[in-house]
Amino acid sequence: QVQLVESGGGLVQTGGSLRLSCAASGRTFSNYAMGWFRQAPGKEREFVAAITWSGGSTSYADSVKGRFTISRDNAKNTVYLQMSSLKPEDTAVYYCTGRNWRREDWPPRSSYSYWGQGTQVTVSS
């Protein structure tokens, strides 16, 4: 069982930056592929970024590529999402997610089994 707790959300102006953190409980965090999804009001939850268990590979949605960076620190059981050049359309609740996947390919995006409670990111124009 893994529990995920996000932090770092808030209100920022267009062009600004934020860093989200996701702290995971449990001793097997280093075996987990981790990801970030987001959900804007009235829209479906969408994939943002993912990172393999080793941190050796990352994947991004086209809408955030070049602006967001996902990283992890397995010694601290934490995954991060550094967000830069933020736009109003990045406004959403951001969710951290993970699943046991000690492989260098990607799990199906629908198969992530653990989710945090979400953190609100609001980008003002």
XYZ file of N, CA, C and O in Angstrom:
500
model
N 0.844 -1.191 0.000
C 0.000 0.000 0.000
C 0.883 1.245 0.000
O 1.847 1.327 0.755
N 0.559 2.191 -0.843
C 1.304 3.444 -0.943
C 0.340 4.597 -0.781
O -0.739 4.606 -1.373
N 0.709 5.557 0.028
C -0.074 6.785 0.158
C 0.723 7.933 -0.442
O 1.932 8.044 -0.218
N 0.031 8.786 -1.187
C 0.667 9.891 -1.888
C 0.075 11.206 -1.402
O -1.144 11.349 -1.330
N 0.937 12.169 -1.092
C 0.489 13.470 -0.613
C 1.191 14.557 -1.429
O 2.417 14.688 -1.378
N 0.367 15.326 -2.160
C 0.917 16.406 -2.986
C 1.012 17.699 -2.190
O 0.252 17.924 -1.248
N 1.918 18.562 -2.611
C 2.033 19.896 -2.042
C 2.668 20.807 -3.084
O 3.199 20.333 -4.091
N 2.585 22.112 -2.833
C 3.264 23.069 -3.700
C 2.373 23.827 -4.663
O 2.839 24.695 -5.382
N 1.087 23.503 -4.673
C 0.186 24.233 -5.550
C -0.050 25.648 -5.041
O 0.367 26.017 -3.945
N -0.714 26.446 -5.864
C -1.003 27.805 -5.459
C -1.410 28.674 -6.625
O -1.720 28.171 -7.713
N -1.392 29.966 -6.404
C -1.765 30.965 -7.406
C -0.499 31.610 -7.943
O 0.358 32.062 -7.169
N -0.396 31.674 -9.257
C 0.786 32.249 -9.890
C 0.341 33.001 -11.141
O -0.688 32.683 -11.743
N 1.101 34.014 -11.504
C 0.781 34.775 -12.711
C 1.280 34.054 -13.956
O 2.195 33.214 -13.894
N 0.699 34.397 -15.082
C 1.152 33.855 -16.368
C 2.655 34.091 -16.531
O 3.159 35.187 -16.259
N 3.331 33.041 -16.936
C 4.778 33.109 -17.096
C 5.561 32.715 -15.874
O 6.792 32.568 -15.933
N 4.880 32.528 -14.771
C 5.541 32.170 -13.528
C 5.861 30.688 -13.425
O 5.631 29.909 -14.370
N 6.385 30.304 -12.262
C 6.812 28.928 -12.028
C 6.290 28.422 -10.693
O 6.056 29.202 -9.762
N 6.124 27.115 -10.635
C 5.770 26.432 -9.397
C 6.446 25.074 -9.410
O 6.666 24.507 -10.491
N 6.731 24.550 -8.228
C 7.221 23.179 -8.133
C 6.286 22.390 -7.232
O 6.104 22.730 -6.058
N 5.706 21.366 -7.799
C 4.869 20.453 -7.029
C 5.726 19.319 -6.493
O 6.658 18.866 -7.159
N 5.373 18.866 -5.303
C 6.027 17.713 -4.703
C 4.989 16.665 -4.364
O 3.837 16.993 -4.067
N 5.397 15.432 -4.397
C 4.522 14.316 -4.025
C 5.329 13.382 -3.131
O 6.274 12.734 -3.596
N 4.954 13.343 -1.866
C 5.641 12.481 -0.904
C 4.901 11.159 -0.797
O 3.679 11.127 -0.614
N 5.640 10.075 -0.907
C 5.050 8.743 -0.882
C 5.449 8.002 0.385
O 6.600 8.079 0.828
N 4.484 7.293 0.950
C 4.792 6.413 2.073
C 5.106 5.032 1.525
O 4.811 4.728 0.373
N 5.677 4.186 2.341
C 5.933 2.822 1.884
C 7.373 2.612 1.497
O 8.050 3.528 1.043
N 7.812 1.375 1.625
C 9.225 1.071 1.406
C 9.541 0.699 -0.029
O 10.694 0.510 -0.370
N 8.505 0.590 -0.873
C 8.750 0.123 -2.234
C 8.610 1.225 -3.264
O 8.448 0.947 -4.446
N 8.681 2.478 -2.834
C 8.524 3.600 -3.757
C 9.474 3.484 -4.932
O 9.114 3.815 -6.070
N 10.668 3.010 -4.698
C 11.663 2.956 -5.766
C 11.300 1.960 -6.862
O 11.906 1.971 -7.924
N 10.306 1.113 -6.630
C 9.833 0.175 -7.648
C 8.713 0.748 -8.510
O 8.252 0.091 -9.435
N 8.285 1.971 -8.187
C 7.087 2.517 -8.790
C 7.382 3.465 -9.947
O 8.212 4.372 -9.834
N 6.655 3.272 -11.046
C 6.547 4.328 -12.038
C 5.613 5.388 -11.454
O 4.596 5.055 -10.839
N 5.972 6.653 -11.643
C 5.188 7.736 -11.061
C 4.747 8.702 -12.156
O 5.401 8.845 -13.195
N 3.646 9.368 -11.880
C 3.140 10.297 -12.885
C 2.370 11.444 -12.268
O 2.054 11.429 -11.078
N 2.110 12.418 -13.096
C 1.244 13.542 -12.748
C 0.139 13.640 -13.788
O 0.393 13.543 -15.002
N -1.083 13.804 -13.311
C -2.242 14.076 -14.140
C -2.854 15.376 -13.642
O -2.542 15.838 -12.541
N -3.735 15.950 -14.435
C -4.440 17.154 -13.998
C -5.869 17.130 -14.497
O -6.185 16.475 -15.488
N -6.717 17.857 -13.788
C -8.118 17.961 -14.178
C -8.590 19.390 -13.997
O -8.579 19.918 -12.874
N -8.976 19.996 -15.093
C -9.523 21.340 -15.070
C -11.040 21.259 -14.911
O -11.649 20.231 -15.239
N -11.668 22.326 -14.428
C -13.129 22.305 -14.241
C -13.846 21.969 -15.542
O -13.563 22.552 -16.591
N -14.760 21.021 -15.456
C -15.552 20.648 -16.614
C -14.836 19.792 -17.627
O -15.392 19.493 -18.697
N -13.615 19.382 -17.318
C -12.843 18.571 -18.259
C -12.445 17.249 -17.628
O -12.473 17.091 -16.410
N -12.066 16.302 -18.480
C -11.617 15.023 -17.986
C -10.176 15.130 -17.470
O -9.418 16.005 -17.874
N -9.829 14.202 -16.597
C -8.461 14.147 -16.110
C -7.534 13.789 -17.258
O -7.829 12.898 -18.055
N -6.408 14.484 -17.349
C -5.488 14.239 -18.450
C -4.078 14.015 -17.951
O -3.660 14.534 -16.916
N -3.345 13.245 -18.721
C -1.947 12.939 -18.436
C -1.094 14.190 -18.597
O -1.286 14.967 -19.535
N -0.133 14.356 -17.681
C 0.799 15.473 -17.765
C 2.229 14.971 -17.982
O 2.898 15.381 -18.931
N 2.687 14.090 -17.093
C 4.073 13.626 -17.178
C 4.228 12.329 -16.408
O 3.409 12.020 -15.530
N 5.270 11.568 -16.738
C 5.558 10.328 -16.035
C 7.058 10.109 -15.987
O 7.812 10.661 -16.808
N 7.472 9.283 -15.021
C 8.892 8.970 -14.857
C 9.012 7.515 -14.446
O 8.192 7.009 -13.664
N 10.001 6.809 -14.986
C 10.189 5.408 -14.640
C 10.756 5.250 -13.241
O 11.211 6.221 -12.621
N 10.758 4.011 -12.742
C 11.191 3.747 -11.382
C 12.610 4.239 -11.124
O 12.924 4.701 -10.034
N 13.445 4.152 -12.132
C 14.847 4.533 -11.980
C 15.079 6.024 -12.217
O 16.153 6.544 -11.918
N 14.086 6.680 -12.790
C 14.286 8.069 -13.205
C 14.987 8.175 -14.541
O 15.260 9.286 -15.011
N 15.233 7.043 -15.188
C 15.991 7.057 -16.422
C 15.223 7.518 -17.635
O 15.827 7.917 -18.641
N 13.915 7.450 -17.562
C 13.085 7.886 -18.692
C 11.939 8.741 -18.191
O 11.405 8.504 -17.106
N 11.589 9.728 -19.001
C 10.457 10.592 -18.698
C 9.578 10.729 -19.937
O 10.025 10.519 -21.064
N 8.339 11.092 -19.689
C 7.373 11.265 -20.778
C 6.494 12.460 -20.444
O 6.161 12.662 -19.261
N 6.124 13.230 -21.477
C 5.340 14.435 -21.249
C 4.205 14.541 -22.258
O 4.328 14.121 -23.411
N 3.121 15.162 -21.816
C 2.082 15.555 -22.753
C 2.634 16.660 -23.645
O 3.457 17.473 -23.211
N 2.180 16.698 -24.878
C 2.660 17.716 -25.805
C 2.417 19.126 -25.282
O 3.213 20.031 -25.521
N 1.338 19.307 -24.545
C 0.958 20.638 -24.074
C 1.923 21.206 -23.035
O 1.939 22.415 -22.793
N 2.735 20.349 -22.407
C 3.651 20.821 -21.364
C 5.112 20.585 -21.712
O 6.002 21.031 -20.971
N 5.368 19.909 -22.822
C 6.734 19.580 -23.199
C 7.557 20.850 -23.354
O 7.127 21.817 -23.992
N 8.733 20.855 -22.745
C 9.606 22.027 -22.798
C 9.351 23.027 -21.697
O 10.146 23.957 -21.495
N 8.239 22.884 -20.980
C 7.920 23.804 -19.884
C 7.914 23.120 -18.524
O 8.225 23.756 -17.519
N 7.539 21.843 -18.498
C 7.465 21.086 -17.245
C 8.581 20.043 -17.213
O 8.961 19.489 -18.254
N 9.056 19.756 -15.993
C 10.065 18.712 -15.808
C 9.675 17.845 -14.619
O 9.457 18.363 -13.519
N 9.601 16.554 -14.843
C 9.328 15.614 -13.771
C 10.651 15.002 -13.321
O 11.535 14.728 -14.142
N 10.771 14.808 -12.017
C 11.977 14.196 -11.463
C 11.593 13.453 -10.191
O 10.481 13.586 -9.694
N 12.535 12.660 -9.684
C 12.257 11.917 -8.456
C 13.523 11.777 -7.641
O 14.640 11.798 -8.171
N 13.320 11.612 -6.352
C 14.400 11.327 -5.418
C 13.971 10.107 -4.625
O 13.173 10.212 -3.696
N 14.480 8.951 -5.005
C 14.052 7.713 -4.354
C 14.506 7.640 -2.905
O 13.878 6.965 -2.086
N 15.573 8.313 -2.566
C 16.020 8.324 -1.172
C 15.041 9.086 -0.282
O 14.960 8.822 0.915
N 14.311 10.031 -0.884
C 13.336 10.824 -0.126
C 11.899 10.408 -0.407
O 10.961 11.042 0.082
N 11.718 9.356 -1.223
C 10.368 8.895 -1.565
C 9.515 10.040 -2.108
O 8.340 10.197 -1.743
N 10.086 10.838 -2.977
C 9.401 12.026 -3.464
C 9.569 12.163 -4.967
O 10.639 11.896 -5.510
N 8.488 12.581 -5.601
C 8.522 12.920 -7.027
C 8.130 14.390 -7.159
O 7.323 14.900 -6.367
N 8.717 15.051 -8.133
C 8.520 16.488 -8.305
C 7.992 16.790 -9.704
O 8.218 16.040 -10.651
N 7.317 17.929 -9.805
C 6.940 18.457 -11.109
C 7.290 19.942 -11.101
O 6.619 20.744 -10.438
N 8.354 20.282 -11.788
C 8.754 21.680 -11.941
C 8.012 22.258 -13.133
O 8.143 21.756 -14.250
N 7.243 23.306 -12.888
C 6.420 23.906 -13.929
C 6.898 25.334 -14.181
O 6.965 26.136 -13.231
N 7.205 25.631 -15.413
C 7.686 26.960 -15.789
C 6.853 27.495 -16.945
O 6.131 26.748 -17.599
N 6.986 28.785 -17.193
C 6.243 29.444 -18.281
C 4.760 29.067 -18.218
O 4.154 28.698 -19.223
N 4.212 29.167 -17.039
C 2.826 28.732 -16.830
C 1.839 29.595 -17.599
O 2.035 30.808 -17.759
N 0.782 28.944 -18.061
C -0.265 29.596 -18.832
C -1.602 29.422 -18.115
O -1.770 28.472 -17.334
N -2.560 30.287 -18.387
C -3.879 30.122 -17.757
C -4.478 28.737 -18.019
O -5.178 28.196 -17.142
N -4.205 28.158 -19.164
C -4.756 26.828 -19.473
C -4.110 25.713 -18.669
O -4.543 24.558 -18.748
N -3.073 26.022 -17.893
C -2.493 25.038 -16.974
C -3.264 24.980 -15.661
O -2.980 24.116 -14.815
N -4.216 25.867 -15.478
C -5.020 25.868 -14.260
C -5.794 24.566 -14.136
O -6.525 24.165 -15.049
N -5.611 23.900 -13.008
C -6.233 22.588 -12.792
C -5.871 22.087 -11.396
O -5.002 22.652 -10.732
N -6.522 21.025 -11.002
C -6.070 20.248 -9.845
C -5.071 19.222 -10.370
O -5.380 18.486 -11.319
N -3.912 19.188 -9.770
C -2.844 18.281 -10.192
C -2.771 17.097 -9.222
O -2.723 17.294 -8.002
N -2.755 15.907 -9.800
C -2.743 14.679 -9.024
C -1.454 13.906 -9.276
O -1.035 13.724 -10.421
N -0.889 13.417 -8.204
C 0.248 12.509 -8.266
C -0.285 11.079 -8.295
O -1.276 10.771 -7.619
N 0.373 10.226 -9.046
C -0.082 8.846 -9.151
C 1.090 7.913 -9.326
O 2.178 8.335 -9.763
N 0.895 6.649 -9.003
C 1.966 5.679 -9.162
C 1.450 4.268 -9.225
O 0.296 3.989 -8.865
N 2.302 3.394 -9.731
C 2.010 1.967 -9.699
C 3.327 1.201 -9.686
O 4.359 1.707 -10.167
N 3.262 0.023 -9.156
C 4.423 -0.845 -9.080
C 4.792 -1.276 -10.498
O 4.053 -2.025 -11.133
N 5.940 -0.794 -10.980
C 6.322 -1.031 -12.388
C 7.830 -0.842 -12.497
O 8.313 0.194 -12.908
N 8.581 -1.883 -12.158
C 10.038 -1.799 -12.185
C 10.543 -2.193 -13.570
O 11.257 -3.192 -13.735
N 10.155 -1.379 -14.517
C 10.514 -1.601 -15.924
C 10.822 -0.263 -16.558
O 10.419 0.778 -16.054
N 11.521 -0.289 -17.672
C 11.878 0.959 -18.355
C 10.908 1.322 -19.476
O 11.120 2.319 -20.165
N 9.869 0.522 -19.649
C 8.810 0.963 -20.558
C 7.697 1.575 -19.700
O 7.852 1.760 -18.503
N 6.562 1.904 -20.342
C 5.527 2.643 -19.623
C 4.318 1.768 -19.327
O 3.861 1.021 -20.195
N 3.769 1.899 -18.122
C 2.504 1.194 -17.854
C 1.370 1.883 -18.588
O 1.463 3.073 -18.914
N 0.298 1.165 -18.879
C -0.877 1.824 -19.454
C -1.333 2.962 -18.548
O -1.379 2.809 -17.332
N -1.671 4.095 -19.127
C -2.020 5.257 -18.306
C -3.259 5.023 -17.467
O -3.444 5.671 -16.443
N -4.093 4.094 -17.891
C -5.298 3.783 -17.120
C -5.021 2.833 -15.962
O -5.926 2.527 -15.189
N -3.785 2.365 -15.828
C -3.490 1.328 -14.841
C -2.854 1.841 -13.557
O -2.544 1.069 -12.666
N -2.648 3.154 -13.469
C -2.062 3.680 -12.238
C -3.019 3.398 -11.072
O -4.211 3.693 -11.151
N -2.467 2.869 -9.984
C -3.331 2.344 -8.936
C -3.388 3.196 -7.677
O -4.320 3.043 -6.882
N -2.445 4.072 -7.484
C -2.441 4.911 -6.287
C -2.501 6.381 -6.708
O -1.815 6.797 -7.644
N -3.323 7.141 -5.976
C -3.545 8.544 -6.311
C -3.484 9.399 -5.057
O -3.928 8.984 -3.982
N -2.949 10.600 -5.209
C -3.008 11.567 -4.131
C -4.334 12.307 -4.140
O -5.191 12.060 -4.983
N -4.466 13.240 -3.202
C -5.732 13.971 -3.059
C -5.813 15.169 -4.002
O -6.882 15.742 -4.176
N -4.694 15.543 -4.588
C -4.671 16.644 -5.542
C -4.252 17.952 -4.907
O -4.462 18.189 -3.715
N -3.662 18.816 -5.720
C -3.288 20.157 -5.283
C -3.678 21.139 -6.384
O -3.454 20.883 -7.569
N -4.270 22.253 -5.988
C -4.788 23.213 -6.951
C -3.670 24.120 -7.464
O -2.895 24.684 -6.682
N -3.623 24.266 -8.767
C -2.743 25.227 -9.418
C -3.610 26.193 -10.205
O -4.415 25.768 -11.042
N -3.471 27.472 -9.915
C -4.233 28.496 -10.611
C -3.276 29.503 -11.229
O -2.436 30.070 -10.519
N -3.408 29.701 -12.537
C -2.553 30.631 -13.256
C -3.419 31.794 -13.711
O -4.354 31.612 -14.504
N -3.107 32.976 -13.216
C -3.897 34.154 -13.554
C -3.320 34.839 -14.791
O -2.109 34.863 -15.002
N -4.229 35.395 -15.587
C -3.798 36.067 -16.831
C -3.502 37.536 -16.585
O -3.775 38.072 -15.520
